[in-house]
mmCIF file of C-alpha atoms and ligand atoms in Angstrom:
data_model
loop_
_atom_site.group_PDB
_atom_site.id
_atom_site.type_symbol
_atom_site.label_atom_id
_atom_site.label_comp_id
_atom_site.label_asym_id
_atom_site.label_seq_id
_atom_site.Cartn_x
_atom_site.Cartn_y
_atom_site.Cartn_z
ATOM 1 C CA UNK A 1 104.117 96.266 58.125
ATOM 2 C CA UNK A 2 102.875 99.852 58.358
ATOM 3 C CA UNK A 3 104.081 102.622 56.057
ATOM 4 C CA UNK A 4 103.848 104.998 59.041
ATOM 5 C CA UNK A 5 103.251 103.293 62.383
ATOM 6 C CA UNK A 6 100.789 105.585 64.164
ATOM 7 C CA UNK A 7 99.279 102.740 66.211
ATOM 8 C CA UNK A 8 102.495 102.019 68.118
ATOM 9 C CA UNK A 9 102.934 105.722 68.771
ATOM 10 C CA UNK A 10 99.405 105.949 70.172
ATOM 11 C CA UNK A 11 99.996 102.913 72.385
ATOM 12 C CA UNK A 12 103.162 104.535 73.774
ATOM 13 C CA UNK A 13 101.566 107.891 74.640
ATOM 14 C CA UNK A 14 97.938 106.811 75.078
ATOM 15 C CA UNK A 15 97.493 107.790 78.733
ATOM 16 C CA UNK A 16 98.726 111.359 78.199
ATOM 17 C CA UNK A 17 96.768 111.805 74.983
ATOM 18 C CA UNK A 18 93.544 110.627 76.609
ATOM 19 C CA UNK A 19 94.108 112.764 79.703
ATOM 20 C CA UNK A 20 94.643 115.879 77.590
ATOM 21 C CA UNK A 21 91.590 115.226 75.435
ATOM 22 C CA UNK A 22 89.473 114.570 78.560
ATOM 23 C CA UNK A 23 90.496 117.910 80.022
ATOM 24 C CA UNK A 24 89.262 119.633 76.892
ATOM 25 C CA UNK A 25 85.991 117.701 76.945
ATOM 26 C CA UNK A 26 85.384 118.629 80.583
ATOM 27 C CA UNK A 27 86.280 122.282 80.000
ATOM 28 C CA UNK A 28 83.927 122.544 77.000
ATOM 29 C CA UNK A 29 86.310 125.088 75.548
ATOM 30 C CA UNK A 30 86.986 123.836 72.065
ATOM 31 C CA UNK A 31 88.278 126.772 70.025
ATOM 32 C CA UNK A 32 91.030 129.298 70.925
ATOM 33 C CA UNK A 33 91.525 128.102 74.496
ATOM 34 C CA UNK A 34 94.399 127.398 76.881
ATOM 35 C CA UNK A 35 95.700 124.236 75.139
ATOM 36 C CA UNK A 36 96.189 126.029 71.858
ATOM 37 C CA UNK A 37 97.900 128.941 73.589
ATOM 38 C CA UNK A 38 100.212 126.611 75.516
ATOM 39 C CA UNK A 39 101.080 124.758 72.304
ATOM 40 C CA UNK A 40 101.803 128.021 70.479
ATOM 41 C CA UNK A 41 104.167 129.151 73.254
ATOM 42 C CA UNK A 42 105.920 125.778 73.362
ATOM 43 C CA UNK A 43 106.406 125.425 69.622
ATOM 44 C CA UNK A 44 107.405 129.083 69.104
ATOM 45 C CA UNK A 45 110.147 128.573 71.660
ATOM 46 C CA UNK A 46 111.202 125.215 70.131
ATOM 47 C CA UNK A 47 111.437 126.796 66.671
ATOM 48 C CA UNK A 48 113.048 129.974 68.027
ATOM 49 C CA UNK A 49 110.561 132.622 66.874
ATOM 50 C CA UNK A 50 108.477 135.237 68.673
ATOM 51 C CA UNK A 51 105.023 134.217 67.396
ATOM 52 C CA UNK A 52 103.169 131.033 66.513
ATOM 53 C CA UNK A 53 99.539 130.600 65.481
ATOM 54 C CA UNK A 54 97.717 127.282 65.472
ATOM 55 C CA UNK A 55 95.795 126.804 62.236
ATOM 56 C CA UNK A 56 93.122 124.512 60.867
ATOM 57 C CA UNK A 57 95.636 122.851 58.512
ATOM 58 C CA UNK A 58 99.037 123.274 56.919
ATOM 59 C CA UNK A 59 97.240 124.515 53.839
ATOM 60 C CA UNK A 60 95.490 127.273 55.797
ATOM 61 C CA UNK A 61 98.784 128.141 57.493
ATOM 62 C CA UNK A 62 100.269 128.765 54.027
ATOM 63 C CA UNK A 63 97.196 130.677 52.882
ATOM 64 C CA UNK A 64 97.376 132.894 55.982
ATOM 65 C CA UNK A 65 101.062 133.603 55.325
ATOM 66 C CA UNK A 66 100.125 134.882 51.859
ATOM 67 C CA UNK A 67 97.069 136.801 53.103
ATOM 68 C CA UNK A 68 99.169 138.467 55.795
ATOM 69 C CA UNK A 69 101.451 139.778 53.062
ATOM 70 C CA UNK A 70 98.438 141.109 51.148
ATOM 71 C CA UNK A 71 98.938 138.760 48.197
ATOM 72 C CA UNK A 72 96.178 139.050 45.596
ATOM 73 C CA UNK A 73 95.325 139.248 41.900
ATOM 74 C CA UNK A 74 98.197 140.390 39.706
ATOM 75 C CA UNK A 75 100.851 139.051 42.077
ATOM 76 C CA UNK A 76 103.259 136.270 41.205
ATOM 77 C CA UNK A 77 104.629 133.841 43.770
ATOM 78 C CA UNK A 78 107.633 131.695 42.903
ATOM 79 C CA UNK A 79 107.674 128.083 44.090
ATOM 80 C CA UNK A 80 108.587 124.523 43.142
ATOM 81 C CA UNK A 81 106.535 122.173 40.963
ATOM 82 C CA UNK A 82 107.789 119.191 42.988
ATOM 83 C CA UNK A 83 105.667 119.370 46.132
ATOM 84 C CA UNK A 84 102.216 118.574 47.456
ATOM 85 C CA UNK A 85 99.520 120.547 45.631
ATOM 86 C CA UNK A 86 98.746 122.728 48.676
ATOM 87 C CA UNK A 87 101.945 124.780 48.247
ATOM 88 C CA UNK A 88 100.768 126.219 44.930
ATOM 89 C CA UNK A 89 97.037 125.792 45.513
ATOM 90 C CA UNK A 90 97.082 128.550 48.143
ATOM 91 C CA UNK A 91 98.710 130.942 45.678
ATOM 92 C CA UNK A 92 95.795 130.435 43.296
ATOM 93 C CA UNK A 93 93.289 130.618 46.175
ATOM 94 C CA UNK A 94 94.735 134.004 47.142
ATOM 95 C CA UNK A 95 94.056 135.131 43.567
ATOM 96 C CA UNK A 96 97.732 135.236 42.565
ATOM 97 C CA UNK A 97 99.738 133.230 40.018
ATOM 98 C CA UNK A 98 102.159 130.430 40.912
ATOM 99 C CA UNK A 99 105.423 130.624 38.959
ATOM 100 C CA UNK A 100 107.400 127.408 39.019
ATOM 101 C CA UNK A 101 111.159 126.946 39.180
ATOM 102 C CA UNK A 102 112.872 123.565 38.785
ATOM 103 C CA UNK A 103 114.440 121.686 41.698
ATOM 104 C CA UNK A 104 117.997 120.751 42.652
ATOM 105 C CA UNK A 105 118.744 117.168 41.619
ATOM 106 C CA UNK A 106 120.238 116.194 44.990
ATOM 107 C CA UNK A 107 117.840 117.679 47.557
ATOM 108 C CA UNK A 108 114.699 117.907 45.363
ATOM 109 C CA UNK A 109 114.219 121.426 46.766
ATOM 110 C CA UNK A 110 113.772 124.622 44.718
ATOM 111 C CA UNK A 111 116.953 125.624 42.872
ATOM 112 C CA UNK A 112 117.814 129.194 43.955
ATOM 113 C CA UNK A 113 120.032 129.670 40.893
ATOM 114 C CA UNK A 114 116.941 129.441 38.699
ATOM 115 C CA UNK A 115 114.799 131.859 40.718
ATOM 116 C CA UNK A 116 116.265 135.035 39.221
ATOM 117 C CA UNK A 117 115.365 133.845 35.699
ATOM 118 C CA UNK A 118 111.641 134.123 36.443
ATOM 119 C CA UNK A 119 111.543 137.362 38.451
ATOM 120 C CA UNK A 120 109.192 140.010 37.056
ATOM 121 C CA UNK A 121 107.769 143.295 38.318
ATOM 122 C CA UNK A 122 104.815 141.257 39.595
ATOM 123 C CA UNK A 123 106.878 138.907 41.773
ATOM 124 C CA UNK A 124 105.920 139.380 45.423
ATOM 125 C CA UNK A 125 107.352 136.383 47.216
ATOM 126 C CA UNK A 126 108.886 132.922 47.226
ATOM 127 C CA UNK A 127 107.531 129.777 48.859
ATOM 128 C CA UNK A 128 110.400 127.346 49.488
ATOM 129 C CA UNK A 129 109.374 123.804 50.373
ATOM 130 C CA UNK A 130 111.656 121.815 52.668
ATOM 131 C CA UNK A 131 110.726 118.585 50.951
ATOM 132 C CA UNK A 132 110.782 115.187 52.676
ATOM 133 C CA UNK A 133 112.179 116.790 55.830
ATOM 134 C CA UNK A 134 115.308 118.662 54.721
ATOM 135 C CA UNK A 135 115.445 122.457 54.614
ATOM 136 C CA UNK A 136 115.735 124.213 51.262
ATOM 137 C CA UNK A 137 118.671 126.549 50.535
ATOM 138 C CA UNK A 138 117.177 129.292 52.705
ATOM 139 C CA UNK A 139 120.258 131.577 52.773
ATOM 140 C CA UNK A 140 120.443 131.796 48.974
ATOM 141 C CA UNK A 141 116.704 132.457 48.769
ATOM 142 C CA UNK A 142 116.807 135.106 51.501
ATOM 143 C CA UNK A 143 119.573 136.880 49.617
ATOM 144 C CA UNK A 144 117.414 137.050 46.486
ATOM 145 C CA UNK A 145 114.386 138.054 48.564
ATOM 146 C CA UNK A 146 116.180 140.960 50.205
ATOM 147 C CA UNK A 147 117.761 142.097 46.941
ATOM 148 C CA UNK A 148 114.392 142.285 45.167
ATOM 149 C CA UNK A 149 112.138 143.210 48.100
ATOM 150 C CA UNK A 150 110.306 139.873 48.233
ATOM 151 C CA UNK A 151 109.026 137.871 51.171
ATOM 152 C CA UNK A 152 110.075 134.280 51.827
ATOM 153 C CA UNK A 153 107.767 131.608 53.218
ATOM 154 C CA UNK A 154 109.232 128.253 54.196
ATOM 155 C CA UNK A 155 106.679 125.486 53.659
ATOM 156 C CA UNK A 156 107.945 123.328 56.506
ATOM 157 C CA UNK A 157 104.979 120.954 56.407
ATOM 158 C CA UNK A 158 107.386 118.008 56.068
ATOM 159 C CA UNK A 159 110.412 119.372 57.900
ATOM 160 C CA UNK A 160 109.260 120.246 61.416
ATOM 161 C CA UNK A 161 112.150 119.323 63.722
ATOM 162 C CA UNK A 162 114.850 119.601 61.026
ATOM 163 C CA UNK A 163 117.656 122.153 61.337
ATOM 164 C CA UNK A 164 119.773 124.130 58.907
ATOM 165 C CA UNK A 165 123.018 125.704 60.133
ATOM 166 C CA UNK A 166 121.635 125.607 63.652
ATOM 167 C CA UNK A 167 118.232 127.165 62.921
ATOM 168 C CA UNK A 168 115.127 125.013 63.190
ATOM 169 C CA UNK A 169 112.850 124.636 60.198
ATOM 170 C CA UNK A 170 110.042 127.251 60.319
ATOM 171 C CA UNK A 171 112.371 129.573 62.242
ATOM 172 C CA UNK A 172 113.775 131.520 59.268
ATOM 173 C CA UNK A 173 112.667 134.941 58.076
ATOM 174 C CA UNK A 174 110.057 135.818 57.126
ATOM 175 C CA UNK A 175 107.415 133.179 57.820
ATOM 176 C CA UNK A 176 107.450 129.416 58.337
ATOM 177 C CA UNK A 177 104.476 127.093 58.183
ATOM 178 C CA UNK A 178 103.943 123.509 59.180
ATOM 179 C CA UNK A 179 101.235 120.852 59.107
ATOM 180 C CA UNK A 180 100.052 118.508 61.849
ATOM 181 C CA UNK A 181 98.301 116.156 59.420
ATOM 182 C CA UNK A 182 98.446 112.736 61.129
ATOM 183 C CA UNK A 183 101.264 111.349 58.982
ATOM 184 C CA UNK A 184 103.590 114.362 59.317
ATOM 185 C CA UNK A 185 106.577 114.205 61.680
ATOM 186 C CA UNK A 186 104.507 115.903 64.418
ATOM 187 C CA UNK A 187 100.942 114.853 63.684
ATOM 188 C CA UNK A 188 97.608 115.361 65.417
ATOM 189 C CA UNK A 189 94.437 113.265 65.032
ATOM 190 C CA UNK A 190 92.753 115.294 62.351
ATOM 191 C CA UNK A 191 93.775 118.417 60.468
ATOM 192 C CA UNK A 192 96.004 121.081 61.943
ATOM 193 C CA UNK A 193 98.903 123.383 61.182
ATOM 194 C CA UNK A 194 100.890 126.344 62.463
ATOM 195 C CA UNK A 195 102.394 129.621 61.216
ATOM 196 C CA UNK A 196 105.639 130.908 62.741
ATOM 197 C CA UNK A 197 107.185 134.350 62.474
ATOM 198 C CA UNK A 198 109.275 136.853 64.395
ATOM 199 C CA UNK A 199 107.814 139.740 62.388
ATOM 200 C CA UNK A 200 105.411 141.529 64.775
ATOM 201 C CA UNK A 201 103.435 143.204 62.010
ATOM 202 C CA UNK A 202 102.864 139.949 60.087
ATOM 203 C CA UNK A 203 102.013 138.193 63.360
ATOM 204 C CA UNK A 204 99.326 140.742 64.115
ATOM 205 C CA UNK A 205 97.832 140.282 60.652
ATOM 206 C CA UNK A 206 97.726 136.508 61.048
ATOM 207 C CA UNK A 207 96.168 136.729 64.520
ATOM 208 C CA UNK A 208 93.059 138.399 63.114
ATOM 209 C CA UNK A 209 92.975 136.840 59.643
ATOM 210 C CA UNK A 210 92.804 133.283 60.995
ATOM 211 C CA UNK A 211 89.739 134.315 63.024
ATOM 212 C CA UNK A 212 87.444 135.846 60.374
ATOM 213 C CA UNK A 213 89.352 139.105 60.255
ATOM 214 C CA UNK A 214 88.533 139.840 63.907
ATOM 215 C CA UNK A 215 90.988 141.525 66.179
ATOM 216 C CA UNK A 216 88.104 142.453 68.454
ATOM 217 C CA UNK A 217 84.996 140.355 68.782
ATOM 218 C CA UNK A 218 82.425 141.050 66.032
ATOM 219 C CA UNK A 219 84.495 143.843 64.512
ATOM 220 C CA UNK A 220 85.771 142.572 61.175
ATOM 221 C CA UNK A 221 88.533 144.804 59.848
ATOM 222 C CA UNK A 222 89.497 142.499 56.992
ATOM 223 C CA UNK A 223 88.239 139.458 55.108
ATOM 224 C CA UNK A 224 89.750 136.519 56.931
ATOM 225 C CA UNK A 225 89.127 132.798 57.159
ATOM 226 C CA UNK A 226 88.019 130.252 59.745
ATOM 227 C CA UNK A 227 91.573 129.020 60.143
ATOM 228 C CA UNK A 228 91.968 128.098 63.814
ATOM 229 C CA UNK A 229 93.396 124.950 65.412
ATOM 230 C CA UNK A 230 90.935 123.299 67.799
ATOM 231 C CA UNK A 231 91.642 122.444 71.437
ATOM 232 C CA UNK A 232 91.299 118.662 71.029
ATOM 233 C CA UNK A 233 94.048 118.671 68.402
ATOM 234 C CA UNK A 234 96.154 120.990 70.556
ATOM 235 C CA UNK A 235 95.780 118.534 73.457
ATOM 236 C CA UNK A 236 96.960 115.635 71.260
ATOM 237 C CA UNK A 237 99.952 117.692 70.137
ATOM 238 C CA UNK A 238 100.807 118.774 73.693
ATOM 239 C CA UNK A 239 100.861 115.106 74.731
ATOM 240 C CA UNK A 240 103.079 114.122 71.799
ATOM 241 C CA UNK A 241 105.442 117.085 71.788
ATOM 242 C CA UNK A 242 107.599 116.130 74.849
ATOM 243 C CA UNK A 243 108.546 112.956 72.928
ATOM 244 C CA UNK A 244 109.163 114.746 69.655
ATOM 245 C CA UNK A 245 112.903 115.498 70.036
ATOM 246 C CA UNK A 246 113.578 111.817 70.771
ATOM 247 C CA UNK A 247 111.421 110.858 67.776
ATOM 248 C CA UNK A 248 113.405 113.206 65.543
ATOM 249 C CA UNK A 249 116.611 111.445 66.650
ATOM 250 C CA UNK A 250 115.093 108.047 66.124
ATOM 251 C CA UNK A 251 114.000 109.018 62.596
ATOM 252 C CA UNK A 252 117.488 110.264 61.778
ATOM 253 C CA UNK A 253 118.939 106.944 62.985
ATOM 254 C CA UNK A 254 116.476 104.948 60.930
ATOM 255 C CA UNK A 255 117.249 107.071 57.861
ATOM 256 C CA UNK A 256 120.989 106.630 58.300
ATOM 257 C CA UNK A 257 120.512 102.864 58.721
ATOM 258 C CA UNK A 258 118.574 102.644 55.437
ATOM 259 C CA UNK A 259 121.113 104.794 53.615
ATOM 260 C CA UNK A 260 124.079 102.712 54.774
ATOM 261 C CA UNK A 261 122.373 99.498 53.705
ATOM 262 C CA UNK A 262 120.967 100.655 50.348
ATOM 263 C CA UNK A 263 123.388 103.281 49.024
ATOM 264 C CA UNK A 264 125.029 100.857 46.579
ATOM 265 C CA UNK A 265 121.777 99.770 44.859
ATOM 266 C CA UNK A 266 119.605 102.926 44.787
ATOM 267 C CA UNK A 267 120.076 106.699 45.129
ATOM 268 C CA UNK A 268 119.587 107.413 48.825
ATOM 269 C CA UNK A 269 118.706 110.858 50.240
ATOM 270 C CA UNK A 270 121.612 113.320 50.102
ATOM 271 C CA UNK A 271 121.972 115.475 53.198
ATOM 272 C CA UNK A 272 123.522 118.857 52.504
ATOM 273 C CA UNK A 273 126.290 119.870 54.971
ATOM 274 C CA UNK A 274 124.716 121.989 57.729
ATOM 275 C CA UNK A 275 121.331 120.268 57.396
ATOM 276 C CA UNK A 276 119.666 117.625 59.518
ATOM 277 C CA UNK A 277 116.868 115.530 58.003
ATOM 278 C CA UNK A 278 113.636 114.419 59.718
ATOM 279 C CA UNK A 279 112.622 112.000 56.948
ATOM 280 C CA UNK A 280 108.947 112.870 56.823
ATOM 281 C CA UNK A 281 109.482 110.566 53.876
ATOM 282 C CA UNK A 282 112.473 108.310 53.344
ATOM 283 C CA UNK A 283 112.568 108.460 49.552
ATOM 284 C CA UNK A 284 114.976 106.623 47.287
ATOM 285 C CA UNK A 285 115.469 106.926 43.537
ATOM 286 C CA UNK A 286 115.808 104.190 40.951
ATOM 287 C CA UNK A 287 115.023 104.000 37.224
ATOM 288 C CA UNK A 288 113.246 100.690 38.037
ATOM 289 C CA UNK A 289 110.888 102.371 40.513
ATOM 290 C CA UNK A 290 107.597 100.781 39.399
ATOM 291 C CA UNK A 291 109.043 97.257 39.309
ATOM 292 C CA UNK A 292 110.652 97.722 42.718
ATOM 293 C CA UNK A 293 107.403 99.051 44.207
ATOM 294 C CA UNK A 294 105.500 96.040 42.818
ATOM 295 C CA UNK A 295 108.113 93.642 44.248
ATOM 296 C CA UNK A 296 107.946 95.271 47.684
ATOM 297 C CA UNK A 297 104.155 95.384 47.726
ATOM 298 C CA UNK A 298 103.969 91.689 46.736
ATOM 299 C CA UNK A 299 106.164 90.968 49.724
ATOM 300 C CA UNK A 300 104.016 92.852 52.208
ATOM 301 C CA UNK A 301 106.004 96.097 52.258
ATOM 302 C CA UNK A 302 103.936 99.251 51.725
ATOM 303 C CA UNK A 303 105.464 102.051 49.635
ATOM 304 C CA UNK A 304 104.278 105.394 48.268
ATOM 305 C CA UNK A 305 105.243 107.828 45.528
ATOM 306 C CA UNK A 306 105.705 111.465 46.551
ATOM 307 C CA UNK A 307 104.880 112.746 43.959
ATOM 308 C CA UNK A 308 104.022 111.005 40.684
ATOM 309 C CA UNK A 309 102.898 114.125 38.755
ATOM 310 C CA UNK A 310 104.691 117.470 39.169
ATOM 311 C CA UNK A 311 102.379 120.427 39.626
ATOM 312 C CA UNK A 312 103.021 121.987 36.199
ATOM 313 C CA UNK A 313 101.471 118.859 34.654
ATOM 314 C CA UNK A 314 98.402 118.802 36.934
ATOM 315 C CA UNK A 315 95.087 119.519 35.241
ATOM 316 C CA UNK A 316 94.227 122.080 37.917
ATOM 317 C CA UNK A 317 97.185 124.178 36.734
ATOM 318 C CA UNK A 318 96.718 123.668 32.993
ATOM 319 C CA UNK A 319 95.735 127.332 32.764
ATOM 320 C CA UNK A 320 99.277 128.370 33.678
ATOM 321 C CA UNK A 321 100.434 127.287 30.213
ATOM 322 C CA UNK A 322 103.397 125.085 31.146
ATOM 323 C CA UNK A 323 104.465 122.249 28.832
ATOM 324 C CA UNK A 324 105.405 118.610 29.443
ATOM 325 C CA UNK A 325 109.058 119.398 28.838
ATOM 326 C CA UNK A 326 109.294 122.172 31.422
ATOM 327 C CA UNK A 327 111.147 121.441 34.669
ATOM 328 C CA UNK A 328 113.057 118.350 33.499
ATOM 329 C CA UNK A 329 114.593 117.656 36.929
ATOM 330 C CA UNK A 330 111.214 117.569 38.670
ATOM 331 C CA UNK A 331 109.824 115.357 35.915
ATOM 332 C CA UNK A 332 112.745 112.919 36.063
ATOM 333 C CA UNK A 333 112.558 112.650 39.857
ATOM 334 C CA UNK A 334 108.788 112.093 39.756
ATOM 335 C CA UNK A 335 109.399 108.993 37.596
ATOM 336 C CA UNK A 336 112.072 107.509 39.867
ATOM 337 C CA UNK A 337 111.183 108.442 43.443
ATOM 338 C CA UNK A 338 109.852 105.871 45.932
ATOM 339 C CA UNK A 339 109.163 106.290 49.650
ATOM 340 C CA UNK A 340 109.851 103.381 52.012
ATOM 341 C CA UNK A 341 108.254 102.713 55.414
ATOM 342 C CA UNK A 342 109.461 105.293 57.937
ATOM 343 C CA UNK A 343 108.470 106.463 61.391
ATOM 344 C CA UNK A 344 109.966 106.809 64.840
ATOM 345 C CA UNK A 345 108.345 103.458 65.664
ATOM 346 C CA UNK A 346 109.708 101.514 62.699
ATOM 347 C CA UNK A 347 111.243 98.392 64.258
ATOM 348 C CA UNK A 348 114.737 97.226 63.362
ATOM 349 C CA UNK A 349 113.220 93.895 62.342
ATOM 350 C CA UNK A 350 110.837 95.524 59.859
ATOM 351 C CA UNK A 351 113.573 97.784 58.562
ATOM 352 C CA UNK A 352 115.860 94.807 57.995
ATOM 353 C CA UNK A 353 113.074 93.138 56.039
ATOM 354 C CA UNK A 354 112.628 96.232 53.818
ATOM 355 C CA UNK A 355 116.377 96.305 53.205
ATOM 356 C CA UNK A 356 116.488 92.570 52.469
ATOM 357 C CA UNK A 357 113.657 92.833 49.942
ATOM 358 C CA UNK A 358 115.124 95.888 48.190
ATOM 359 C CA UNK A 359 118.490 94.161 47.894
ATOM 360 C CA UNK A 360 116.857 90.911 46.732
ATOM 361 C CA UNK A 361 115.148 92.848 43.939
ATOM 362 C CA UNK A 362 118.502 94.105 42.717
ATOM 363 C CA UNK A 363 119.984 90.605 42.960
ATOM 364 C CA UNK A 364 122.058 90.969 46.075
HETATM 365 C C1 PLP B 1 101.053 118.186 53.962
HETATM 366 C C2 PLP B 1 101.589 119.321 53.200
HETATM 367 C C3 PLP B 1 100.885 120.520 53.053
HETATM 368 C C4 PLP B 1 99.462 120.708 53.519
HETATM 369 O O1 PLP B 1 99.234 120.409 54.848
HETATM 370 P P1 PLP B 1 97.746 120.024 55.312
HETATM 371 O O2 PLP B 1 97.840 120.062 56.798
HETATM 372 O O3 PLP B 1 97.473 118.647 54.794
HETATM 373 O O4 PLP B 1 96.816 121.026 54.766
HETATM 374 C C5 PLP B 1 101.493 121.569 52.399
HETATM 375 N N1 PLP B 1 102.739 121.454 51.892
HETATM 376 C C6 PLP B 1 103.435 120.310 51.991
HETATM 377 C C7 PLP B 1 104.819 120.266 51.424
HETATM 378 C C8 PLP B 1 102.887 119.201 52.622
HETATM 379 O O5 PLP B 1 103.594 118.065 52.707
#
């Protein structure tokens, strides 16, 4: 059994993927060409924003969002300690300081009620992560952002395709970012990402910053990065994207099927009213997490832990001065969380086997 079944997906779309890649090979246009532009138009319209920029990764998409807002030394950016390292890594890379706020116990997303406690004169913005594929409490965060003159970035690297009160993830003010890392809900065959915004001024900044600070060839008005998406990856994404809405539905079905079958033995994902979930990860909670993972792995079922060590306890961030006891919700969840096999191509047979083995572990 595969944790994420990319092989079946490739088999299903192989002809289109190969045709798109061949076109790029024949055109010999590999960077900033027509495929990337077509993808940007298509995904901007899907998300419901005016501008989208293909990036070299989800990490660079986040970095560009910060650079476009002029984030630098002396600035503080508020985010969650319960996420992939990239969310806070880019804050440090931009020269600023990540300031962590604990998560909500039900959604595992940043708790807006705790954001005001850490605001200082140096606070410039908030990065909300829509973890596992469910949007964070964007309205509450936007309210704080507008009250204190901050910007909001949604790290939608796991939530592309999800909606919140009718708006698609990455479509909220001020900037949304996503990742096309192969295992993400919409994945390419290497690294890739995208920034989304309807703010024309920020869009113009990102357009040049992702291309070495060039708005005109060989005139560098700012220090930028090599942050572009390549045409081969854009071709893969263009071939996959027409199937994406159906995949999002299929993932939601698979998630609901797990939750119905397992809700009495483990804590299953809670979906907040108004949200839809894309289950980039289908993650359950149990105090017996390590034993359950061992049982599943012994029975041929792959699992993963997202994430075993919250960011405030990572060596890379030891300089921030946080203690073991900070962020008790994030720490508790990191000890109990376990992701089960999930993808749009997860078969009912395999899913039934996962369910059977989880239930067997708990004696029923
Ligand atoms: C995957 C991920 C990233 C980074 O994306 P890359 O494309 O791997 O650079 C950032 N934030 C979150 C929440 C992620 O899951």
